[in-house]
Coordinates of C-alpha atoms in Angstrom, one line a residue:
X21 CA -232.4 27.6 -2.8
X22 CA -228.7 27.5 -3.6
X23 CA -225.9 29.1 -1.8
X24 CA -222.2 28.4 -1.0
X25 CA -220.5 26.8 2.0
X26 CA -216.7 26.9 1.7
X27 CA -217.0 27.4 -2.1
X28 CA -219.2 24.3 -2.4
X29 CA -222.7 24.9 -3.9
X30 CA -225.3 23.5 -1.7
X31 CA -229.1 23.3 -1.7
X32 CA -231.4 24.2 1.1
X33 CA -235.1 25.0 1.8
X34 CA -236.5 28.3 2.9
X35 CA -236.6 28.5 6.7
X36 CA -233.5 26.3 7.2
X37 CA -230.5 27.5 9.1
X38 CA -226.9 27.3 7.9
X39 CA -226.2 24.6 10.5
X40 CA -229.1 22.4 9.4
X41 CA -228.0 22.5 5.7
X42 CA -224.4 22.0 6.5
X43 CA -225.0 18.9 8.6
X44 CA -227.4 17.5 5.9
X45 CA -224.5 18.0 3.4
X46 CA -221.9 16.4 5.7
X47 CA -220.1 19.6 6.3
X48 CA -218.9 19.8 9.9
X49 CA -219.8 23.0 11.9
X50 CA -219.2 22.3 15.6
X51 CA -221.7 23.1 18.2
X52 CA -222.4 22.3 21.8
X53 CA -225.7 23.8 22.8
X54 CA -227.6 22.9 19.6
X55 CA -230.1 20.1 19.7
X56 CA -232.5 19.6 16.8
X57 CA -235.5 18.9 19.1
X58 CA -235.0 22.0 21.3
X59 CA -235.3 25.7 20.7
X60 CA -232.2 27.4 19.2
X61 CA -230.5 29.4 21.9
X62 CA -227.1 30.3 20.3
X63 CA -225.5 30.3 23.7
X64 CA -222.2 28.4 23.2
X65 CA -221.3 30.3 20.0
X66 CA -219.0 27.6 18.9
X67 CA -220.9 27.4 15.6
X68 CA -219.8 30.8 14.5
X69 CA -219.3 31.3 10.7
X70 CA -218.4 34.1 8.4
X71 CA -220.7 35.4 5.7
X72 CA -219.2 37.3 2.8
X73 CA -220.1 40.9 3.0
X74 CA -221.0 40.9 6.6
X75 CA -218.8 42.6 9.2
X76 CA -219.8 40.4 12.2
X77 CA -219.6 36.6 12.5
X78 CA -222.9 34.9 13.0
X79 CA -224.1 31.7 14.7
X80 CA -224.9 29.0 12.1
X81 CA -227.5 27.5 14.4
X82 CA -229.7 30.6 14.3
X83 CA -228.9 32.2 10.9
X84 CA -231.4 31.4 8.1
X85 CA -230.0 30.7 4.7
X86 CA -230.5 33.1 1.8
X87 CA -230.1 32.7 -1.9
X88 CA -226.5 33.2 -3.2
X89 CA -225.0 33.8 0.3
X90 CA -221.4 32.7 0.7
X91 CA -220.5 31.1 4.0
X92 CA -217.0 30.3 5.4
X93 CA -216.7 27.8 8.2
X94 CA -212.9 27.6 8.6
X95 CA -211.6 31.1 7.9
X96 CA -208.9 32.6 10.2
X97 CA -211.5 34.9 11.9
X98 CA -213.8 31.9 12.5
X99 CA -211.1 29.7 14.0
X100 CA -209.8 32.5 16.3
X101 CA -213.4 33.3 17.5
X102 CA -214.1 29.6 18.2
X103 CA -210.8 29.2 20.0
X104 CA -211.7 32.1 22.3
X105 CA -215.2 30.9 22.9
X106 CA -214.0 27.4 23.7
X107 CA -211.5 28.9 26.3
X108 CA -214.4 30.8 27.9
X109 CA -216.6 27.6 28.0
X110 CA -213.8 25.5 29.5
X111 CA -213.3 28.2 32.2
X112 CA -217.0 27.5 33.1
X113 CA -216.6 23.7 33.0
X114 CA -214.7 22.4 35.9
X115 CA -212.8 19.4 34.5
X116 CA -213.6 16.1 36.1
X117 CA -212.7 13.9 33.2
X118 CA -211.2 11.0 35.0
X119 CA -214.4 9.1 35.4
X120 CA -216.8 11.0 33.2
X121 CA -219.2 8.8 31.2
X122 CA -218.8 10.8 28.0
X123 CA -215.0 11.1 28.1
X124 CA -214.4 8.7 25.2
X125 CA -216.7 10.8 23.0
X126 CA -216.5 14.2 24.7
X127 CA -217.3 16.9 22.1
X128 CA -215.7 19.6 24.3
X129 CA -212.5 17.7 24.7
X130 CA -212.3 16.9 21.0
X131 CA -212.9 20.6 20.1
X132 CA -210.3 21.7 22.7
X133 CA -207.7 19.4 21.1
X134 CA -208.7 20.4 17.5
X135 CA -208.4 24.1 18.2
X136 CA -205.4 23.7 20.4
X137 CA -207.1 25.5 23.3
X138 CA -205.1 26.5 26.3
X139 CA -207.4 25.0 28.9
X140 CA -205.5 26.4 31.9
X141 CA -205.1 30.0 30.7
X142 CA -208.4 31.2 32.4
X143 CA -209.3 30.4 36.0
X144 CA -212.2 27.9 36.5
X145 CA -214.8 30.2 37.9
X146 CA -217.5 27.6 39.0
X147 CA -215.4 25.2 41.0
X148 CA -217.3 25.7 44.3
X149 CA -220.8 25.5 42.9
X150 CA -223.0 22.8 44.3
X151 CA -224.1 19.5 42.8
X152 CA -227.8 18.8 43.2
X153 CA -228.8 15.1 43.5
X154 CA -232.4 14.1 42.9
X155 CA -233.2 10.9 44.7
X156 CA -230.8 8.2 43.5
X157 CA -231.5 8.9 39.9
X158 CA -230.0 12.1 38.4
X159 CA -227.7 15.0 39.4
X160 CA -226.9 18.5 38.1
X161 CA -223.3 19.6 38.8
X162 CA -223.2 23.4 38.8
X163 CA -219.4 23.4 38.6
X164 CA -219.5 21.8 35.1
X165 CA -222.4 23.7 33.7
X166 CA -221.7 25.8 30.5
X167 CA -225.0 27.7 30.7
X168 CA -226.5 26.3 27.5
X169 CA -229.9 25.9 29.4
X170 CA -230.8 22.7 27.5
X171 CA -231.6 20.9 30.8
X172 CA -234.0 23.7 31.8
X173 CA -235.8 23.5 28.5
X174 CA -235.9 19.7 28.5
X175 CA -237.5 19.8 32.0
X176 CA -240.0 22.4 30.8
X177 CA -240.9 20.4 27.7
X178 CA -241.8 17.5 30.1
X179 CA -244.3 19.9 31.8
X180 CA -242.4 19.6 35.0
X181 CA -240.5 23.0 35.1
X182 CA -238.4 21.8 38.1
X183 CA -235.1 23.1 36.9
X184 CA -234.8 26.9 37.0
X185 CA -232.2 29.6 36.1
X186 CA -231.3 31.7 39.1
X187 CA -229.4 34.9 38.7
X188 CA -228.2 36.5 35.5
X189 CA -225.1 37.1 33.4
X190 CA -222.0 35.4 34.7
X191 CA -223.8 34.6 37.9
X192 CA -226.6 32.6 36.5
X193 CA -227.0 29.0 37.7
X194 CA -229.3 26.0 37.2
X195 CA -231.0 25.1 40.4
X196 CA -234.0 23.0 41.5
X197 CA -237.2 25.0 42.1
X198 CA -238.0 25.9 45.6
X199 CA -241.7 25.8 44.8
X200 CA -243.3 23.2 47.0
X201 CA -245.8 22.4 44.2
X202 CA -242.9 21.1 41.9
X203 CA -240.8 18.0 42.1
X204 CA -238.4 16.0 40.0
X205 CA -239.8 12.9 38.5
X206 CA -236.4 11.4 37.7
X207 CA -237.0 11.1 33.9
X208 CA -233.5 12.2 33.1
X209 CA -234.4 14.2 30.0
X210 CA -232.0 16.9 31.4
X211 CA -229.2 14.4 31.2
X212 CA -230.1 13.4 27.7
X213 CA -229.8 17.0 26.4
X214 CA -226.7 18.1 28.3
X215 CA -223.7 18.3 26.0
X216 CA -221.0 18.2 28.7
X217 CA -222.4 15.8 31.3
X218 CA -223.1 18.5 33.9
X219 CA -226.5 16.9 34.2
X220 CA -226.1 13.1 34.3
X221 CA -227.3 10.0 36.0
X222 CA -226.0 9.1 39.5
X223 CA -223.6 6.4 38.4
X224 CA -223.5 2.9 39.8
X225 CA -220.8 1.5 37.5
X226 CA -218.0 1.8 40.2
X227 CA -220.0 -0.4 42.6
X228 CA -220.9 -2.9 39.9
X229 CA -217.3 -3.1 38.8
X230 CA -216.3 -3.8 42.4
X231 CA -219.0 -6.5 43.0
X232 CA -218.0 -8.3 39.8
X233 CA -214.6 -9.1 41.5
X234 CA -216.4 -10.6 44.5
X235 CA -216.2 -14.4 43.8
X236 CA -218.6 -15.1 46.6
X237 CA -221.5 -13.5 44.7
X238 CA -223.4 -14.7 41.6
X239 CA -223.7 -11.4 39.6
X240 CA -226.4 -11.5 37.0
X241 CA -227.1 -8.9 34.3
X242 CA -230.5 -8.3 32.7
X243 CA -231.0 -5.8 29.9
X244 CA -234.2 -4.0 28.8
X245 CA -236.0 -4.3 25.4
X246 CA -234.8 -1.0 24.0
X247 CA -231.1 -1.5 24.9
X248 CA -230.6 -3.9 22.0
X249 CA -231.4 -1.3 19.4
X250 CA -229.6 1.7 21.0
X251 CA -226.3 0.5 22.6
X252 CA -224.7 -0.3 19.2
X253 CA -224.8 3.5 18.4
X254 CA -222.0 3.9 21.0
X255 CA -219.8 1.7 18.9
X256 CA -220.6 2.8 15.3
X257 CA -223.4 0.4 14.5
X258 CA -226.4 1.8 12.6
X259 CA -229.3 3.3 14.5
X260 CA -231.9 0.7 15.3
X261 CA -229.6 -2.3 14.7
X262 CA -230.4 -5.3 16.9
X263 CA -227.2 -6.2 18.8
X264 CA -228.6 -8.3 21.6
X265 CA -226.2 -11.1 20.9
X266 CA -223.2 -8.8 21.2
X267 CA -224.6 -7.4 24.4
X268 CA -224.7 -10.8 26.0
X269 CA -221.2 -11.5 24.9
X270 CA -219.9 -8.1 26.2
X271 CA -221.6 -8.6 29.6
X272 CA -220.1 -12.0 30.0
X273 CA -216.6 -10.6 29.1
X274 CA -217.2 -8.0 31.8
X275 CA -217.6 -10.8 34.3
X276 CA -221.3 -11.4 34.7
X277 CA -222.0 -15.1 35.4
X278 CA -225.4 -15.0 33.8
X279 CA -227.1 -12.6 31.3
X280 CA -230.9 -12.5 31.0
X281 CA -233.4 -10.7 28.8
X282 CA -235.9 -8.4 30.4
X283 CA -238.3 -9.3 27.6
X284 CA -239.1 -12.3 29.8
X285 CA -240.2 -10.0 32.6
X286 CA -242.1 -7.9 30.1
X287 CA -244.2 -10.9 29.2
X288 CA -245.0 -11.3 33.0
X289 CA -246.1 -7.6 33.1
X290 CA -248.3 -8.1 30.1
X291 CA -250.0 -11.1 31.7
X292 CA -250.7 -9.1 34.9
X293 CA -251.9 -6.0 32.9
X294 CA -254.2 -8.1 30.7
X295 CA -255.7 -10.0 33.6
X296 CA -256.3 -6.9 35.6
X297 CA -258.0 -5.2 32.7
X298 CA -260.4 -8.1 32.3
X299 CA -260.9 -8.1 36.1
X300 CA -261.8 -4.4 36.2
X301 CA -264.3 -4.9 33.4
X302 CA -266.1 -7.4 35.6
X303 CA -265.9 -5.1 38.7
X304 CA -268.5 -2.3 38.7
X305 CA -266.6 -0.5 41.5
X306 CA -263.3 -0.5 39.6
X307 CA -261.4 2.8 39.0
X308 CA -261.4 3.9 35.4
X309 CA -259.4 4.3 33.3
X310 CA -256.8 1.7 34.2
X311 CA -253.3 3.2 33.7
X312 CA -250.0 1.5 33.1
X313 CA -247.4 1.7 35.9
X314 CA -244.2 0.2 34.4
X315 CA -242.8 3.7 33.7
X316 CA -241.3 4.8 37.2
X317 CA -241.1 8.4 36.2
X318 CA -244.8 8.4 35.4
X319 CA -245.5 6.7 38.7
X320 CA -243.5 9.5 40.5
X321 CA -245.6 12.1 38.6
X322 CA -248.8 10.5 39.7
X323 CA -247.7 10.0 43.3
X324 CA -246.8 13.7 43.6
X325 CA -248.9 15.7 41.2
X326 CA -252.1 13.5 41.0
X327 CA -252.3 11.2 44.0
X328 CA -256.1 11.0 43.3
X329 CA -255.2 8.7 40.3
X330 CA -253.2 6.2 42.3
X331 CA -256.2 3.7 42.3
X332 CA -256.1 3.9 38.5
X333 CA -252.6 2.6 38.3
X334 CA -252.3 -1.1 37.4
X335 CA -250.7 -3.2 40.2
X336 CA -248.3 -4.9 37.8
X337 CA -244.6 -4.5 38.6
X338 CA -242.3 -3.3 35.8
X339 CA -240.5 -5.9 33.7
X340 CA -237.0 -5.8 35.3
X341 CA -238.5 -6.1 38.8
X342 CA -240.5 -9.1 37.7
X343 CA -237.5 -10.8 36.3
X344 CA -235.3 -10.0 39.4
X345 CA -238.0 -11.5 41.6
X346 CA -238.0 -14.7 39.5
X347 CA -234.2 -14.8 39.7
X348 CA -234.1 -14.5 43.5
X349 CA -236.8 -17.1 44.1
X350 CA -237.6 -19.5 41.3
X351 CA -234.2 -19.5 39.5
X352 CA -232.3 -19.6 42.8
X353 CA -234.3 -22.7 43.9
X354 CA -233.8 -24.4 40.5
X355 CA -230.0 -23.7 40.7
X356 CA -229.6 -24.5 44.4
X357 CA -228.2 -21.0 45.1
X358 CA -228.8 -18.9 48.2
X359 CA -230.7 -15.8 47.1
X360 CA -228.6 -13.7 49.4
X361 CA -225.6 -14.4 47.2
X362 CA -227.3 -13.3 44.0
X363 CA -226.7 -9.7 42.8
X364 CA -229.0 -8.5 40.1
X365 CA -227.8 -5.6 37.8
X366 CA -230.4 -4.1 35.5
X367 CA -229.2 -2.4 32.3
X368 CA -231.9 0.2 31.6
X369 CA -232.5 3.1 29.1
X370 CA -233.9 5.0 32.1
X371 CA -232.6 7.0 35.0
X372 CA -235.8 6.7 37.0
X373 CA -235.3 2.9 37.2
X374 CA -232.5 3.7 39.7
X375 CA -235.0 5.3 42.0
X376 CA -237.6 2.6 41.4
X377 CA -235.2 -0.1 42.5
X378 CA -235.0 1.5 45.9
X379 CA -238.7 1.4 46.5
X380 CA -239.4 -0.6 49.7
X381 CA -242.5 -2.2 48.0
X382 CA -240.1 -3.9 45.5
X383 CA -238.0 -5.7 48.0
X384 CA -238.1 -9.3 49.3
X385 CA -237.3 -10.2 52.9
X386 CA -236.0 -6.6 53.4
X387 CA -233.6 -6.8 50.5
X388 CA -234.0 -5.1 47.1
X389 CA -234.8 -7.4 44.2
X390 CA -232.7 -5.2 41.8
X391 CA -229.4 -4.4 43.5
X392 CA -228.0 -2.0 40.9
X393 CA -229.2 -0.1 37.8
X394 CA -226.9 0.9 35.0
X395 CA -228.0 3.1 32.2
X396 CA -227.2 2.4 28.5
X397 CA -224.5 5.0 28.7
X398 CA -222.9 3.4 31.8
X399 CA -222.8 0.0 30.1
X400 CA -221.2 1.6 27.0
X401 CA -218.6 3.3 29.3
X402 CA -217.7 0.0 31.0
X403 CA -217.3 -1.8 27.7
X404 CA -215.0 1.0 26.4
X405 CA -213.1 1.1 29.7
X406 CA -212.5 -2.7 29.4
X407 CA -211.3 -2.1 25.7
X408 CA -213.9 -4.7 24.4
X409 CA -214.3 -4.5 20.6
X410 CA -218.1 -4.5 20.8
X411 CA -218.7 -4.1 17.1
X412 CA -216.8 -7.3 16.2
X413 CA -218.0 -9.5 19.1
X414 CA -219.4 -12.9 18.3
X415 CA -223.1 -12.9 19.4
X416 CA -224.1 -15.2 22.2
X417 CA -227.5 -16.5 23.5
X418 CA -228.9 -15.9 27.0
X419 CA -229.7 -18.3 29.8
X420 CA -232.2 -21.0 28.7
X421 CA -234.4 -21.2 31.8
X422 CA -235.7 -17.7 31.1
X423 CA -236.0 -17.2 27.3
X424 CA -235.9 -13.9 25.3
X425 CA -239.6 -13.3 25.5
X426 CA -242.2 -12.8 22.9
X427 CA -242.4 -10.3 20.1
X428 CA -244.9 -8.3 22.2
X429 CA -242.2 -7.9 24.9
X430 CA -239.7 -6.5 22.4
X431 CA -242.0 -3.5 21.6
X432 CA -242.2 -2.5 25.2
X433 CA -239.4 0.0 24.4
X434 CA -241.6 2.0 22.1
X435 CA -244.4 4.4 23.0
X436 CA -247.6 2.3 22.7
X437 CA -245.8 -1.0 23.1
X438 CA -247.0 -1.8 26.6
X439 CA -250.6 -1.1 25.5
X440 CA -250.3 -3.1 22.3
X441 CA -248.7 -6.1 24.2
X442 CA -251.5 -6.1 26.8
X443 CA -254.2 -5.8 24.1
X444 CA -252.8 -8.8 22.2
X445 CA -253.1 -11.0 25.3
X446 CA -256.4 -9.4 26.6
X447 CA -258.3 -10.0 23.4
X448 CA -257.0 -13.6 23.2
X449 CA -258.1 -14.3 26.8
X450 CA -261.5 -12.7 26.1
X451 CA -262.0 -14.9 23.1
X452 CA -261.0 -18.0 25.1
X453 CA -263.4 -17.1 27.9
X454 CA -266.1 -16.5 25.3
X455 CA -265.8 -20.0 23.8
X456 CA -263.7 -18.9 20.9
X457 CA -266.2 -16.2 19.7
X458 CA -264.0 -13.7 17.9
X459 CA -264.5 -10.1 19.1
X460 CA -261.3 -8.4 18.0
X461 CA -258.5 -10.9 17.6
X462 CA -256.0 -8.7 15.8
X463 CA -252.3 -9.2 16.4
X464 CA -251.2 -5.7 15.7
X465 CA -252.7 -2.5 17.0
X466 CA -251.0 0.1 14.7
X467 CA -253.3 2.9 16.0
X468 CA -251.3 3.2 19.2
X469 CA -247.9 3.3 17.5
X470 CA -245.8 6.3 16.5
X471 CA -244.4 9.5 18.0
X472 CA -247.6 11.6 18.2
X473 CA -248.2 13.1 21.6
X474 CA -251.5 11.2 21.9
X475 CA -252.8 8.1 20.1
X476 CA -256.1 6.1 20.6
X477 CA -257.9 3.0 19.4
X478 CA -261.3 1.4 19.9
X479 CA -261.4 -2.4 20.7
X480 CA -264.5 -4.5 20.6
X481 CA -264.9 -6.5 23.8
X482 CA -268.0 -8.6 24.9
X483 CA -270.9 -6.2 25.5
X484 CA -268.8 -3.0 25.0
X485 CA -266.3 -1.1 22.9
X486 CA -263.2 -0.2 24.8
X487 CA -261.6 3.1 24.2
X488 CA -257.8 3.1 24.9
X489 CA -255.2 5.8 24.6
X490 CA -251.4 6.3 24.7
X491 CA -249.7 9.4 26.0
X492 CA -246.2 9.9 24.6
X493 CA -244.3 12.3 26.9
X494 CA -245.4 13.6 30.2
X495 CA -246.3 17.1 29.0
X496 CA -249.2 15.6 27.0
X497 CA -250.9 14.2 30.1
X498 CA -252.4 17.5 31.2
X499 CA -254.1 17.8 27.8
X500 CA -256.0 14.6 28.4
X501 CA -256.7 15.1 32.0
X502 CA -260.1 16.8 31.5
X503 CA -261.4 13.8 29.5
X504 CA -259.8 10.9 31.2
X505 CA -263.1 9.3 32.1
X506 CA -263.8 8.8 28.4
X507 CA -261.2 6.0 28.3
X508 CA -260.9 2.5 29.7
X509 CA -257.1 2.0 29.5
X510 CA -254.3 4.5 29.2
X511 CA -250.6 4.0 28.7
X512 CA -248.3 6.8 29.7
X513 CA -244.6 6.9 29.0
X514 CA -242.7 9.9 30.5
X515 CA -240.0 10.1 27.9
X516 CA -240.8 11.1 24.3
X517 CA -240.8 8.0 22.2
X518 CA -241.1 5.8 25.3
X519 CA -238.1 3.9 26.7
X520 CA -236.4 4.2 23.4
X521 CA -236.0 7.9 24.2
X522 CA -235.2 7.3 27.9
X523 CA -233.0 9.6 30.0
X524 CA -230.2 6.9 30.1
X525 CA -229.9 6.4 26.4
X526 CA -226.9 7.3 24.2
X527 CA -226.1 10.9 23.2
X528 CA -227.4 12.3 21.0
X529 CA -231.0 11.1 21.2
X530 CA -233.3 12.9 18.8
X531 CA -236.7 12.3 17.4
X532 CA -235.2 11.1 14.1
X533 CA -232.9 8.6 15.9
X534 CA -235.9 7.4 18.1
X535 CA -237.8 6.6 14.9
X536 CA -235.0 4.3 13.7
X537 CA -234.7 2.6 17.1
X538 CA -238.5 2.0 17.2
X539 CA -238.4 0.5 13.7
X540 CA -235.7 -1.9 15.0
X541 CA -238.0 -3.0 17.8
X542 CA -240.9 -3.7 15.5
X543 CA -238.6 -5.6 13.2
X544 CA -237.7 -7.9 16.1
X545 CA -241.4 -8.4 16.9
X546 CA -242.1 -9.5 13.4
X547 CA -239.2 -11.9 13.4
X548 CA -240.4 -13.8 16.6
X549 CA -242.3 -17.0 16.3
X550 CA -244.2 -16.2 19.5
X551 CA -245.7 -12.7 19.4
X552 CA -248.1 -12.8 22.3
X553 CA -247.0 -12.8 25.9
X554 CA -249.3 -15.6 27.1
X555 CA -248.0 -18.0 24.4
X556 CA -244.6 -17.9 26.2
X557 CA -244.7 -21.3 27.9
X558 CA -241.6 -20.8 30.0
X559 CA -243.1 -17.6 31.4
X560 CA -246.4 -19.3 32.0
X561 CA -244.6 -22.1 34.0
X562 CA -243.1 -19.5 36.3
X563 CA -246.3 -17.5 36.5
X564 CA -248.2 -20.6 37.6
X565 CA -245.4 -21.5 40.1
X566 CA -245.9 -18.1 41.8
X567 CA -249.6 -18.6 42.1
X568 CA -249.2 -22.2 43.4
X569 CA -246.8 -21.0 46.1
X570 CA -249.1 -18.1 47.0
X571 CA -246.3 -15.6 46.2
X572 CA -248.4 -13.2 44.0
X573 CA -248.2 -10.3 46.5
X574 CA -244.5 -10.8 47.0
X575 CA -243.5 -11.2 43.4
X576 CA -246.3 -10.1 41.0
X577 CA -248.2 -7.1 42.4
X578 CA -247.1 -3.8 43.8
X579 CA -248.7 -0.7 45.4
X580 CA -248.3 3.1 45.3
X581 CA -248.6 5.9 47.8
X582 CA -248.8 9.7 47.9
X583 CA -245.5 11.4 47.7
X584 CA -244.3 14.7 49.3
X585 CA -241.9 15.3 46.6
X586 CA -238.4 14.3 45.4
X587 CA -235.5 14.0 47.8
X588 CA -232.9 16.6 46.9
X589 CA -229.3 16.5 48.3
X590 CA -226.8 19.2 47.6
X591 CA -223.1 18.7 47.7
X592 CA -220.4 21.4 47.6
X593 CA -217.7 20.7 45.0
X594 CA -214.4 21.3 46.7
X595 CA -211.8 20.8 44.0
X596 CA -211.2 20.2 40.4
X597 CA -210.1 16.8 39.2
X598 CA -207.8 17.2 36.2
X599 CA -206.8 14.7 33.6
X600 CA -203.7 14.8 31.4
X601 CA -206.0 14.8 28.3
X602 CA -206.9 18.4 29.1
X603 CA -203.4 19.8 29.6

């Protein structure tokens, strides 16, 4: 149907809102609380517009289009109403801009400047509200919350329902549940949907910035598969563009002595997964189905909500833990460096990796293998802070001892990628053991790809047909729970889309953006000469070294235990930290 926005004739479909059509047409209507993957709440009321013939202004995010309607987005009434609403929102949002991750691209700050909002006219009314910190992963700062409730919905969509609204009206507040049957699993989806960084990761960049100045340390960065197709968004590159070369250059400019690709660690994880799958098939007492364990949020979910499934988790460590172990043992020996002087910093799309790195099971000689975890957003912040022109950097290559992994490693960032990588190697190993009799020697398992909540495939193995499944997003696990025993192998990724939609990724992250990032990963896979993990000879050399030195239980395998719930720490905010940008 046709209608007008600011005297421009536009076309829309029945059921679309004014905001959806406007953005599709490139017409800017500001909004803070709107997210295309969440329910429309119309809480911020920044998207107010005027419709000819109507007395009241309406929210563009919740108003459906109608034939021949005339919409005005910049009328004097609209501008005045937006200015007032922004003043009220800023009075809710205690301004701590000085070290805020989203400062360079803060929508609220940009709108305040555009509408010339007097940010100090109204008293900040939430200054003394608490900040709730969950483990070492995420935090929710009540003093900065603008009551959009996106974090609460994101938590509910994960099937966790840990964040709750307490109170009502001007006294409402987001708080952790006091229900002993609920716990945070550190997925960070709350941080991914917060428009003002009230929910955010617990940052490690200040510590990393400090350690980079310590010349007695060898500081090494390693970046995850999905980072290469998401970080570029922070600097104006197209969604899904592979910028791994620029990432390496940027990290070296920041002061990292070495930069490595976690894809190498993903190939190690694949080898362990594939070998364990085949071992379980030979063991009549094995727990079925075998389940992936490289998603730490999923592991936290199992350890608290379903500890009876702990025996089902594969014992493989996650890729960045594998590579960190290789760095502090094999690499250190090759380079003649004392492992105590090596500092490993993981760049991850995930907030839960911060908590994973603190697990005592993933330490060596009492020291963590991964010393610090930065999210994609934290790395982007450091690059911007250092005034590095990321978009125009000359690409570099990484350290040669550990290569950039196989094509199978690259797709770890997408839902179904871990499963497909393991199957590529498992079927090859089966065929080798069976004297080259081909059972199912496919390279690609497209059935487990995509953004559906659940995907499955059937794979022909010697004497049986394996049924495998992929769960995309934690909320879908409960749907499969009653029929788990029907499957042999299950992949679960807590975040929708997999790591590509992880809690530490750039803002915004939407389903449409995830699709483009995923396409970028599969493009990398197709471009690689080696597309199966076990064909990575450098990885196999290290893998054999671990076995020859009887270090498998120190470097290859891990274990899990029942959890009593997430550690929550509350901190009272005592004062506001202003910045000149807001005055």
